[in-house]
mmCIF file of C-alpha atoms in Angstrom:
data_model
loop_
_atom_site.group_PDB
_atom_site.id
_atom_site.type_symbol
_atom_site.label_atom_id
_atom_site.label_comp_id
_atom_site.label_asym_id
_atom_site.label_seq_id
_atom_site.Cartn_x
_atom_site.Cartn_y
_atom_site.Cartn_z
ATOM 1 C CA UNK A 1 1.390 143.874 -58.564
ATOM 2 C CA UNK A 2 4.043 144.195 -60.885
ATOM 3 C CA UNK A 3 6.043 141.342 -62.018
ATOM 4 C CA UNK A 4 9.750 141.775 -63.759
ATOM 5 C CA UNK A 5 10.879 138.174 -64.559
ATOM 6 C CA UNK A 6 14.180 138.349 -66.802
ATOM 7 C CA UNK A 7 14.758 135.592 -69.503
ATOM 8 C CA UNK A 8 14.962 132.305 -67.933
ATOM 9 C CA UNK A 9 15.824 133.034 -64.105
ATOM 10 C CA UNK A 10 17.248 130.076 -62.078
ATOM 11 C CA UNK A 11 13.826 128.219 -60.302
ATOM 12 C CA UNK A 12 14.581 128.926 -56.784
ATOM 13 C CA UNK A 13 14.677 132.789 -57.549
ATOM 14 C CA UNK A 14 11.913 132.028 -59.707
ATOM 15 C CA UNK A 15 10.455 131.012 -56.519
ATOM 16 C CA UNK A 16 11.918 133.747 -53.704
ATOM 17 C CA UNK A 17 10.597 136.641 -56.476
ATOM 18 C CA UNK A 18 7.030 135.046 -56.594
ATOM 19 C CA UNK A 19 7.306 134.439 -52.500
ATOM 20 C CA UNK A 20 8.555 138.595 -52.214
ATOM 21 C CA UNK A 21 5.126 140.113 -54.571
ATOM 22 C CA UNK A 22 2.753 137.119 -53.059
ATOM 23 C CA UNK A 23 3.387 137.338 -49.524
ATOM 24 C CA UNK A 24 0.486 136.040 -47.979
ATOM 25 C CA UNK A 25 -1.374 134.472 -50.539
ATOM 26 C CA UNK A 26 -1.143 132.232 -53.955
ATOM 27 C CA UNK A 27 2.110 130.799 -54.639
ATOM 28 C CA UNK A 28 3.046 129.548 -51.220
ATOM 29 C CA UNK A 29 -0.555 128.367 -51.460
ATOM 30 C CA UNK A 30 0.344 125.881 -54.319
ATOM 31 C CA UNK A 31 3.959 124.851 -53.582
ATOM 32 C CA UNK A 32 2.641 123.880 -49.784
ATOM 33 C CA UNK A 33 -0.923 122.476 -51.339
ATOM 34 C CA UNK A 34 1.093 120.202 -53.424
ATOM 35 C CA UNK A 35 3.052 118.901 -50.947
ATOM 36 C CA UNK A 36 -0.287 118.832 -48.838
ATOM 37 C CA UNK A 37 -1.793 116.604 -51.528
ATOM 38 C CA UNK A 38 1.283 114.340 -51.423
ATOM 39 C CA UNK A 39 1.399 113.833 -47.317
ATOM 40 C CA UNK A 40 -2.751 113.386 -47.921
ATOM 41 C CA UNK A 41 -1.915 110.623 -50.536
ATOM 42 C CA UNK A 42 0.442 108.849 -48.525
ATOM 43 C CA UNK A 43 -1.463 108.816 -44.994
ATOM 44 C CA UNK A 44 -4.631 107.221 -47.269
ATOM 45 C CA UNK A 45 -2.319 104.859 -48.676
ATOM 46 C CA UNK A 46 -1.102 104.011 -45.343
ATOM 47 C CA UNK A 47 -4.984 103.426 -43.977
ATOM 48 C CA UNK A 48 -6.059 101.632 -46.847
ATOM 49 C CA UNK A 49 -3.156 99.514 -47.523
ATOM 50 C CA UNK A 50 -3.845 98.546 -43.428
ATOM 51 C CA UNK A 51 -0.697 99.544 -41.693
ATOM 52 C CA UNK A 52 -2.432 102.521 -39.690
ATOM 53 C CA UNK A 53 -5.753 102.319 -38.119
ATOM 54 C CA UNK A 54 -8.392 105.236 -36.028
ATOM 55 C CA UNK A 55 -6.229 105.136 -33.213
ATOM 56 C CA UNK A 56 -3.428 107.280 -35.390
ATOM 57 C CA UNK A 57 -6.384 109.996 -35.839
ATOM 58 C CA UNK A 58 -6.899 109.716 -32.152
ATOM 59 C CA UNK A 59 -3.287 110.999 -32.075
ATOM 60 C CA UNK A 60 -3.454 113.280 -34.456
ATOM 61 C CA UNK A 61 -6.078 114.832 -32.817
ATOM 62 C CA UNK A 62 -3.887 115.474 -29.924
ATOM 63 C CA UNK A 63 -1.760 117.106 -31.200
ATOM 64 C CA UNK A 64 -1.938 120.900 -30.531
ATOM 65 C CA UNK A 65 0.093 124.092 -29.897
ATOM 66 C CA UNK A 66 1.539 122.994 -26.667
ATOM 67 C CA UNK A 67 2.862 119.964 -28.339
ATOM 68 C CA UNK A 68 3.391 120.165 -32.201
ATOM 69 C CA UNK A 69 5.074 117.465 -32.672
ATOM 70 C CA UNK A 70 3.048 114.965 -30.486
ATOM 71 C CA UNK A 71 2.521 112.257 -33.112
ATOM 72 C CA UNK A 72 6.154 112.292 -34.340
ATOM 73 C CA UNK A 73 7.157 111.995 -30.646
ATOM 74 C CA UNK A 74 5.268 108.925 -29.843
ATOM 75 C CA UNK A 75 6.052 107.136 -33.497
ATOM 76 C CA UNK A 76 9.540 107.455 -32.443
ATOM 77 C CA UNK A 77 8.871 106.227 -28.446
ATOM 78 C CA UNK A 78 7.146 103.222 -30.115
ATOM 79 C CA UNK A 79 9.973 102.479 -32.428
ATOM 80 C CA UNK A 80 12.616 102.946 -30.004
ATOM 81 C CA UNK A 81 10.779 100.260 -27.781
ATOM 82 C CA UNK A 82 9.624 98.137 -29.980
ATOM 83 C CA UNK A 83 13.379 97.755 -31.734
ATOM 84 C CA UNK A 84 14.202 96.926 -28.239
ATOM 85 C CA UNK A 85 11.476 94.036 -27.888
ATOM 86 C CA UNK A 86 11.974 92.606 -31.437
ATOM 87 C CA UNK A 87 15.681 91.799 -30.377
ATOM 88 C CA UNK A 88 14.544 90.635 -26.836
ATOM 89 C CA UNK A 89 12.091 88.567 -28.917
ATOM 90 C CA UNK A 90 14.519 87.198 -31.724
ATOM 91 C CA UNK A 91 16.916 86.112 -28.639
ATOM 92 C CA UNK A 92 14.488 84.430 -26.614
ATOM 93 C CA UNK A 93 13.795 82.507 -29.336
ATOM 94 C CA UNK A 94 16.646 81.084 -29.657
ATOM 95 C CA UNK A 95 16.921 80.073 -26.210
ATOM 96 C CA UNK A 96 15.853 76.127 -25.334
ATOM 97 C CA UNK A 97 13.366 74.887 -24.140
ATOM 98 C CA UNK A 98 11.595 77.937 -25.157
ATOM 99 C CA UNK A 99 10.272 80.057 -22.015
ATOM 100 C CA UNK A 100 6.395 80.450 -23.523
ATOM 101 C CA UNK A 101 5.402 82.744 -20.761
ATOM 102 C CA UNK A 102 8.717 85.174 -21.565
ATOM 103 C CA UNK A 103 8.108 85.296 -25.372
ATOM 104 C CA UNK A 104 4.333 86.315 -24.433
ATOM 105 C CA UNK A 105 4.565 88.734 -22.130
ATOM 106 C CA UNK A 106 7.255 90.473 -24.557
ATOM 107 C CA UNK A 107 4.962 90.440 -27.506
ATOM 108 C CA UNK A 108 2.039 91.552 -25.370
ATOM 109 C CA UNK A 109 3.728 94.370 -24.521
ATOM 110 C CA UNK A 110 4.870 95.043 -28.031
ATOM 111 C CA UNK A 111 1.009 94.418 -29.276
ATOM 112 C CA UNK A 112 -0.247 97.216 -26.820
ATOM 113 C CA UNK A 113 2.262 99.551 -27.781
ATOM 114 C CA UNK A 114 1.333 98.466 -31.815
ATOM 115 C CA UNK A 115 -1.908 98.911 -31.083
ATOM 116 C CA UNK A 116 -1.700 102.455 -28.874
ATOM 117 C CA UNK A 117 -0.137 103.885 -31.872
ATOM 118 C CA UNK A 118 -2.917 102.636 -34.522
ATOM 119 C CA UNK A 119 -0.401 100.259 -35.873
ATOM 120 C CA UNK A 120 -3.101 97.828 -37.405
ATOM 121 C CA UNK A 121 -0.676 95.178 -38.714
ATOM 122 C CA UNK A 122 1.722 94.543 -36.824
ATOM 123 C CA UNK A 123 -1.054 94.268 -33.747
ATOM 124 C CA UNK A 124 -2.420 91.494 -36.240
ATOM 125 C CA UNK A 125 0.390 89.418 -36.376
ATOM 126 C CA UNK A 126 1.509 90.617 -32.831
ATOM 127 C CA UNK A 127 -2.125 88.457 -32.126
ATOM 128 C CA UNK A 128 -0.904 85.457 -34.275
ATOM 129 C CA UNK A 129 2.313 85.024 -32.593
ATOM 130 C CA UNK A 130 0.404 85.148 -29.085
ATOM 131 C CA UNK A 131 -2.031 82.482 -30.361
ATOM 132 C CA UNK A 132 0.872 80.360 -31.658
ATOM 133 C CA UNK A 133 2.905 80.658 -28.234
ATOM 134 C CA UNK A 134 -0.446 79.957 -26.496
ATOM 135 C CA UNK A 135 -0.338 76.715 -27.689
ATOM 136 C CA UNK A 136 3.461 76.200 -27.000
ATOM 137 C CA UNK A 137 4.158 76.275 -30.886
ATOM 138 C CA UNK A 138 7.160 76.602 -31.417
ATOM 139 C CA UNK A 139 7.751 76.651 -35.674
ATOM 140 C CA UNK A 140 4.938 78.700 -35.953
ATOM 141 C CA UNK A 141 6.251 81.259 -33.378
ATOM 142 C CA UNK A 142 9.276 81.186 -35.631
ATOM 143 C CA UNK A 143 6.970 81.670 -38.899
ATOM 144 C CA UNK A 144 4.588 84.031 -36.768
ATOM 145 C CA UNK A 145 7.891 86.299 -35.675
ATOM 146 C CA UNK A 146 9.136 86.367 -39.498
ATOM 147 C CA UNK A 147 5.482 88.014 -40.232
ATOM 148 C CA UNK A 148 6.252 90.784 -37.564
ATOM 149 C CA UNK A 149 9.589 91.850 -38.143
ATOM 150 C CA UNK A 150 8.367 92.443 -41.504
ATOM 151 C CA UNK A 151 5.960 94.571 -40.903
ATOM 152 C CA UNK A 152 7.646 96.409 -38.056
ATOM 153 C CA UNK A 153 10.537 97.339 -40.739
ATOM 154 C CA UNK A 154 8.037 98.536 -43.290
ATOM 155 C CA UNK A 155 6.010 100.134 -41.445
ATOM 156 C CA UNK A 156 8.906 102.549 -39.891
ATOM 157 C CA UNK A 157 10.353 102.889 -43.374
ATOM 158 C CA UNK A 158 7.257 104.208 -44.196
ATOM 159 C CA UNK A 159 6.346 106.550 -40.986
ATOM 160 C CA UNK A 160 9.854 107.553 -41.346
ATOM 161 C CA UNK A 161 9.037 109.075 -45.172
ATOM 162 C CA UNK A 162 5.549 110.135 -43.763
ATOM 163 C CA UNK A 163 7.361 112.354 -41.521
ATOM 164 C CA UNK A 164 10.101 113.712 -43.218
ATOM 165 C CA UNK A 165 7.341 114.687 -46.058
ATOM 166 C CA UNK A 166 5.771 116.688 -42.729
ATOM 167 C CA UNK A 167 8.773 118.252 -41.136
ATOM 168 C CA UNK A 168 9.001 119.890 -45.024
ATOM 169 C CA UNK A 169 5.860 120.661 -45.025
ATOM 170 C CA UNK A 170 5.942 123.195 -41.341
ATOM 171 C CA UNK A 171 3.915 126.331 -40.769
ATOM 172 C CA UNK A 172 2.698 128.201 -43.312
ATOM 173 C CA UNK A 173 4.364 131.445 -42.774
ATOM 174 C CA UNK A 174 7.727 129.311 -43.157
ATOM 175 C CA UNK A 175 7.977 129.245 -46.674
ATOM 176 C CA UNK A 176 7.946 133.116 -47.046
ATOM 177 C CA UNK A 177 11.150 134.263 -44.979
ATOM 178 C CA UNK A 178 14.075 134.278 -46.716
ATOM 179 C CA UNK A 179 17.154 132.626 -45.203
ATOM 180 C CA UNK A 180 15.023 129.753 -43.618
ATOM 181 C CA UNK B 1 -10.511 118.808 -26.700
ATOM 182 C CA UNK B 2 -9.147 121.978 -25.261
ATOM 183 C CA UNK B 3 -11.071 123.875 -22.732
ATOM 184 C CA UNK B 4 -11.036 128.063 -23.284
ATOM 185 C CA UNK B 5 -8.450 129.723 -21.287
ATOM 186 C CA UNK B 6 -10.431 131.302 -18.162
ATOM 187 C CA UNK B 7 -12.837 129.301 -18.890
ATOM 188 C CA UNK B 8 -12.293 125.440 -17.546
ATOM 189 C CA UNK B 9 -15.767 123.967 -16.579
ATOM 190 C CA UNK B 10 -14.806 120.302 -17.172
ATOM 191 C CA UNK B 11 -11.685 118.788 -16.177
ATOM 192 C CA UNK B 12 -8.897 120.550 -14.989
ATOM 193 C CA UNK B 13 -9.772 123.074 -12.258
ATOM 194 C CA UNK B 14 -11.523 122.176 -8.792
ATOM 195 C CA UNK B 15 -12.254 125.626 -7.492
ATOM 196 C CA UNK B 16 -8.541 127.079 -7.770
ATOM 197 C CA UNK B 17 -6.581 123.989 -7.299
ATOM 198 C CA UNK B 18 -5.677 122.330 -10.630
ATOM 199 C CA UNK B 19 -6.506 118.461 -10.546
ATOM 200 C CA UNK B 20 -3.637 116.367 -9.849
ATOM 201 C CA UNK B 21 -3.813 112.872 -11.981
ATOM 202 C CA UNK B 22 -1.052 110.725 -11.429
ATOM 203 C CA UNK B 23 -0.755 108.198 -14.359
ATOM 204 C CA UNK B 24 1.309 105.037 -14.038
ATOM 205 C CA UNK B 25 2.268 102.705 -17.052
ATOM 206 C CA UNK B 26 5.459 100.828 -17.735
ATOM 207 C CA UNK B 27 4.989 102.205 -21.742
ATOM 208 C CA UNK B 28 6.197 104.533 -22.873
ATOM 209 C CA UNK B 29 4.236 104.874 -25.820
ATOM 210 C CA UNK B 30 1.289 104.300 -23.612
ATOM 211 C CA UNK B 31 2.494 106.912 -21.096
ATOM 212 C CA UNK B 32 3.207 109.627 -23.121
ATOM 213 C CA UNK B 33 -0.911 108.704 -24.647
ATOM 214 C CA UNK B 34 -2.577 109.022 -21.112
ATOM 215 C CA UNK B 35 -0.626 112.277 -20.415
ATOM 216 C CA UNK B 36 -1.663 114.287 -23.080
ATOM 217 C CA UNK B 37 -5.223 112.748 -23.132
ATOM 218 C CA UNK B 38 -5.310 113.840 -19.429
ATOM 219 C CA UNK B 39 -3.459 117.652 -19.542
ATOM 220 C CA UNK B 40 -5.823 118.355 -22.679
ATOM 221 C CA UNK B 41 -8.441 118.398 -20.403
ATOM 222 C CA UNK B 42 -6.736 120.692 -18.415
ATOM 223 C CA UNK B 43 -5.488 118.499 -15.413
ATOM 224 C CA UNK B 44 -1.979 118.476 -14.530
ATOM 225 C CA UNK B 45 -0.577 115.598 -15.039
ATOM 226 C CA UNK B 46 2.227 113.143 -12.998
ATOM 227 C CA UNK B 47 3.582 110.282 -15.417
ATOM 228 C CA UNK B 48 5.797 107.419 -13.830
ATOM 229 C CA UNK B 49 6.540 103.915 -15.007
ATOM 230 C CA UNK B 50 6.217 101.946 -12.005
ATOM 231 C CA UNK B 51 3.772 100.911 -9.228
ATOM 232 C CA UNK B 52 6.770 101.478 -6.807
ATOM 233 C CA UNK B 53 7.519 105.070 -8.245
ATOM 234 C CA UNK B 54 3.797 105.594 -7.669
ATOM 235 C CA UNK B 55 3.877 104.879 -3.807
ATOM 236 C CA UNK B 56 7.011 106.808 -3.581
ATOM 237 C CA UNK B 57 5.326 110.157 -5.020
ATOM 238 C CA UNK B 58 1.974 109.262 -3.072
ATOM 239 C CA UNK B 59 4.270 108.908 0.306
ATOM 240 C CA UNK B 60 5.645 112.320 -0.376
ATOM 241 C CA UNK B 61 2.923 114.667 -2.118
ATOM 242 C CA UNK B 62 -0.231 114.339 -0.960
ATOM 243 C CA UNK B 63 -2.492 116.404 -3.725
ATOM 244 C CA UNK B 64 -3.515 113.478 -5.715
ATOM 245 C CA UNK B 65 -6.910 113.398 -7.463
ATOM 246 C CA UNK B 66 -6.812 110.466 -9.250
ATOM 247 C CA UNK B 67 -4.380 107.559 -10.405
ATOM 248 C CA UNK B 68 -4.716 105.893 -13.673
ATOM 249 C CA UNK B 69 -2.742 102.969 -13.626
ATOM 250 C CA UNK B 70 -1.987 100.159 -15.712
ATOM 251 C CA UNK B 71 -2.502 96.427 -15.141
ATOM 252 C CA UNK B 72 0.162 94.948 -16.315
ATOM 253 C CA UNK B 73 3.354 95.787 -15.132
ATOM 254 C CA UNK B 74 6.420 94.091 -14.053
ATOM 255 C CA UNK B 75 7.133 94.022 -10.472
ATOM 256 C CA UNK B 76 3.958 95.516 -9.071
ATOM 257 C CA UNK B 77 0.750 95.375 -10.953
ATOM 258 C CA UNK B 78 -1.917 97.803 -11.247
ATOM 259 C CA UNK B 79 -3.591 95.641 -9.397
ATOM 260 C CA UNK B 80 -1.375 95.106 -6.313
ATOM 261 C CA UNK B 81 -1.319 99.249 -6.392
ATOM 262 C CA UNK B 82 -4.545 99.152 -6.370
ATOM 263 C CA UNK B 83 -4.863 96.928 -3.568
ATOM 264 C CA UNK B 84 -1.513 98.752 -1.577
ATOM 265 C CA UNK B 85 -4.044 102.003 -1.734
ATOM 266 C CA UNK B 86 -7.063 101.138 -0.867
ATOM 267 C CA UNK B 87 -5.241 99.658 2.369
ATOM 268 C CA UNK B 88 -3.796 102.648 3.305
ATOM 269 C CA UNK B 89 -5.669 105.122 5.646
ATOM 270 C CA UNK B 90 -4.105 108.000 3.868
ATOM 271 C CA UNK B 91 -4.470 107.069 0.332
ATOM 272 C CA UNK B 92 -7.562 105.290 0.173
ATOM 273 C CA UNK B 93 -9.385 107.975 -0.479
ATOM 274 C CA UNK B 94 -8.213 108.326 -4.033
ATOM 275 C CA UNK B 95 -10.176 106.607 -6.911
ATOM 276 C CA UNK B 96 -7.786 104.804 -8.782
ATOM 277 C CA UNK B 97 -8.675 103.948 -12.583
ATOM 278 C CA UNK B 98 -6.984 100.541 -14.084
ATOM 279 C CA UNK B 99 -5.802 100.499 -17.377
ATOM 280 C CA UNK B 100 -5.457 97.254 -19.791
ATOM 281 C CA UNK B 101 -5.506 96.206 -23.669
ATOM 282 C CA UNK B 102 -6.898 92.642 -22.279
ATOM 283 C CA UNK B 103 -11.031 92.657 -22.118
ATOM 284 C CA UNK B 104 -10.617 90.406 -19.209
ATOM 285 C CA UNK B 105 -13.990 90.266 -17.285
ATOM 286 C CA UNK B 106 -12.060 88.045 -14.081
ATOM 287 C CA UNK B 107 -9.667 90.582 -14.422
ATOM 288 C CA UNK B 108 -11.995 93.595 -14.175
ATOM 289 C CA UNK B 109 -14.525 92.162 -11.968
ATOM 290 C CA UNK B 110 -11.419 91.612 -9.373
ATOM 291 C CA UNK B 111 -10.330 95.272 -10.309
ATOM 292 C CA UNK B 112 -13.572 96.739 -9.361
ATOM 293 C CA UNK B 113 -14.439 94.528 -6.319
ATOM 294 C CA UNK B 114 -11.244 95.667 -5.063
ATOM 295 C CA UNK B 115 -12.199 99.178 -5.221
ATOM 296 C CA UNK B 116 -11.362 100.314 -8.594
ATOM 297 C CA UNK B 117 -13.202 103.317 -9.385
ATOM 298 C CA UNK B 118 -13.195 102.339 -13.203
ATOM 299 C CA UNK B 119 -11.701 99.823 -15.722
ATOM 300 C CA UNK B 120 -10.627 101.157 -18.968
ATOM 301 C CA UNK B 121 -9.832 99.370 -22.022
ATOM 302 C CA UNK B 122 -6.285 100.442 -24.094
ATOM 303 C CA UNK B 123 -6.249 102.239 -26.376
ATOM 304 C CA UNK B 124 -7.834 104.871 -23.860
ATOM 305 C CA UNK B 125 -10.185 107.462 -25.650
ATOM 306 C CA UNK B 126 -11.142 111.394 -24.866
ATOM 307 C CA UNK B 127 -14.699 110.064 -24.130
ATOM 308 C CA UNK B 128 -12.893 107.773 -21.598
ATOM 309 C CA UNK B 129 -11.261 110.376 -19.602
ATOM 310 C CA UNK B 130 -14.519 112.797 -19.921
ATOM 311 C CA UNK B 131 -15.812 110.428 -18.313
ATOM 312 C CA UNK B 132 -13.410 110.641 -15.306
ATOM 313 C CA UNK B 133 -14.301 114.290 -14.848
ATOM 314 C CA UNK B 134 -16.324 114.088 -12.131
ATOM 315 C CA UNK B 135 -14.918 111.192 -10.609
ATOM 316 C CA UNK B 136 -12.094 112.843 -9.283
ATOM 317 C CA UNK B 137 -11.332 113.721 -5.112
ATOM 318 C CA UNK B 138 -12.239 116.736 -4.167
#
């Protein structure tokens, strides 16, 4: 395997040269295993800092050939919905009197979805708000709702870097072809 | 969770016919969860997101080996489907599976007096649908 580098090449032919005399072996290996360890590191974070539960690896294991993408698809169904209930929430809210049985049977709804997708926290505060509107509470609805928008926007800031991370991260055999 | 190709003992195939589950939940989250649960076991797989879209396709194609269904929707519950199919001289026949995030034992008790084959609590596993397999009409 011979190597000809010439005095300080630019990094991404750097690269391309190490990708043409290592086809199918090391130096894809580390570029992709770094950003392997980086997608790892962030999907622990996410499940230890409690934003994700075992109902995301349920998805993940779902995910096959037939559909690639499967996780992706469904984070983005949830978020598409669940933008949709947040604002049918925050405008219910400030309706009065305040239709308990409405506001509930919105956040239930947002709750199962939370909770279909493994999204741990916001299915906990989904529960407080319920509680609160259970017992016709209004302020703490109010306080309750606060709680969940909050962790409806961080938690799709942060699926929404998860992913990206992945998209980079494709098929193996990606990172080889020139051109792509 | 995939069965081999040529090779389907559980799940999908009944002799040559593929098994025809009709799933029915206003979520689409939830929706697009059942489906692929259900087609990677090999069944083939209706999704609508209404109780009403459900008797329309039951009216009109009569394969149907199961329907999973959720409780709560708007309009119709999975309930009142239930009900509406286990009325019905043509449809009765089916098993119909309820769906719900709510461990409500009224709720399933009523369910399963009413004829509900099974009552599964959201979020639905592979080991829930396994179980299914044999549960299906033949």
């Amino acid at each position: 395997m011979a190597l000809h580098i010439s005095s300080a090449p630019p990094i991404s032919a750097f690269h391309h040269l190490l990708c043409f005399f290592f086809h199918d072996t090391y130096p894809e290996m580390e570029y992709a295993s770094s950003l392997q360890r980086q997608l790892a590191s962030m999907k622990k974070n996410l499940f230890d800092q409690g934003y994700l539960d075992e109902q995301f690896y349920q998805l993940e294991e779902l995910q096959d050939e037939s559909s690639p993408n499967f996780v992706e698809e469904v984070v983005t169904l949830f978020f598409r919905d669940s933008s949709r209930l947040v604002a049918n929430i925050d405008q219910a809210l400030q309706k009065y009197p305040q239709d308990f049985r409405r506001l509930d049977n919105f956040m239930h709804q947002l709750k199962g979805s939370a909770s279909s997708i493994g999204a741990a926290k916001m299915k906990n505060e989904c529960t407080s708000f319920r509680e609160f509107c259970n017992k016709e509470n209004r302020e703490g609805c109010l306080r309750s709702f606060q709680k969940v928008k909050k962790e409806h926007a961080v938690l799709k800031q942060k699926l929404e870097n998860y992913f990206q991370l992945l998209r980079q991260d494709g098929p193996v055999d990606k990172a080889t072809r020139s051109g792509n | 969770m995939s069965s081999p190709r040529g090779g389907d003992k559980e799940g999908g195939r009944d002799g040559e016919r593929q098994i025809h589950v009709l799933a029915v939940d206003d979520s689409s989250v939830d929706r697009a969860v059942i489906a692929k649960l259900l087609r990677s076991s090999k069944y083939r797989v209706t999704a609508v997101d209404s109780a009403k879209k459900a008797l329309e396709l039951l009216g009109t194609e009569p394969n149907v080996n199961m329907i999973i269904t959720d409780y709560s929707m708007p309009e119709m519950t999975g309930y009142e489907l239930l009900k509406r199919v286990k009325e019905s001289p043509t449809l009765r026949e089916i098993p119909v599976v309820i769906m719900s995030s709510e461990n409500d034992p009224d709720k399933i008790n009523r369910c399963l007096e009413e004829g509900a084959e099974d009552f599964l609590l959201k979020p639905v596993r592979p080991s829930d649908v396994s179980r299914l397999c044999g549960r299906m009409r033949s």
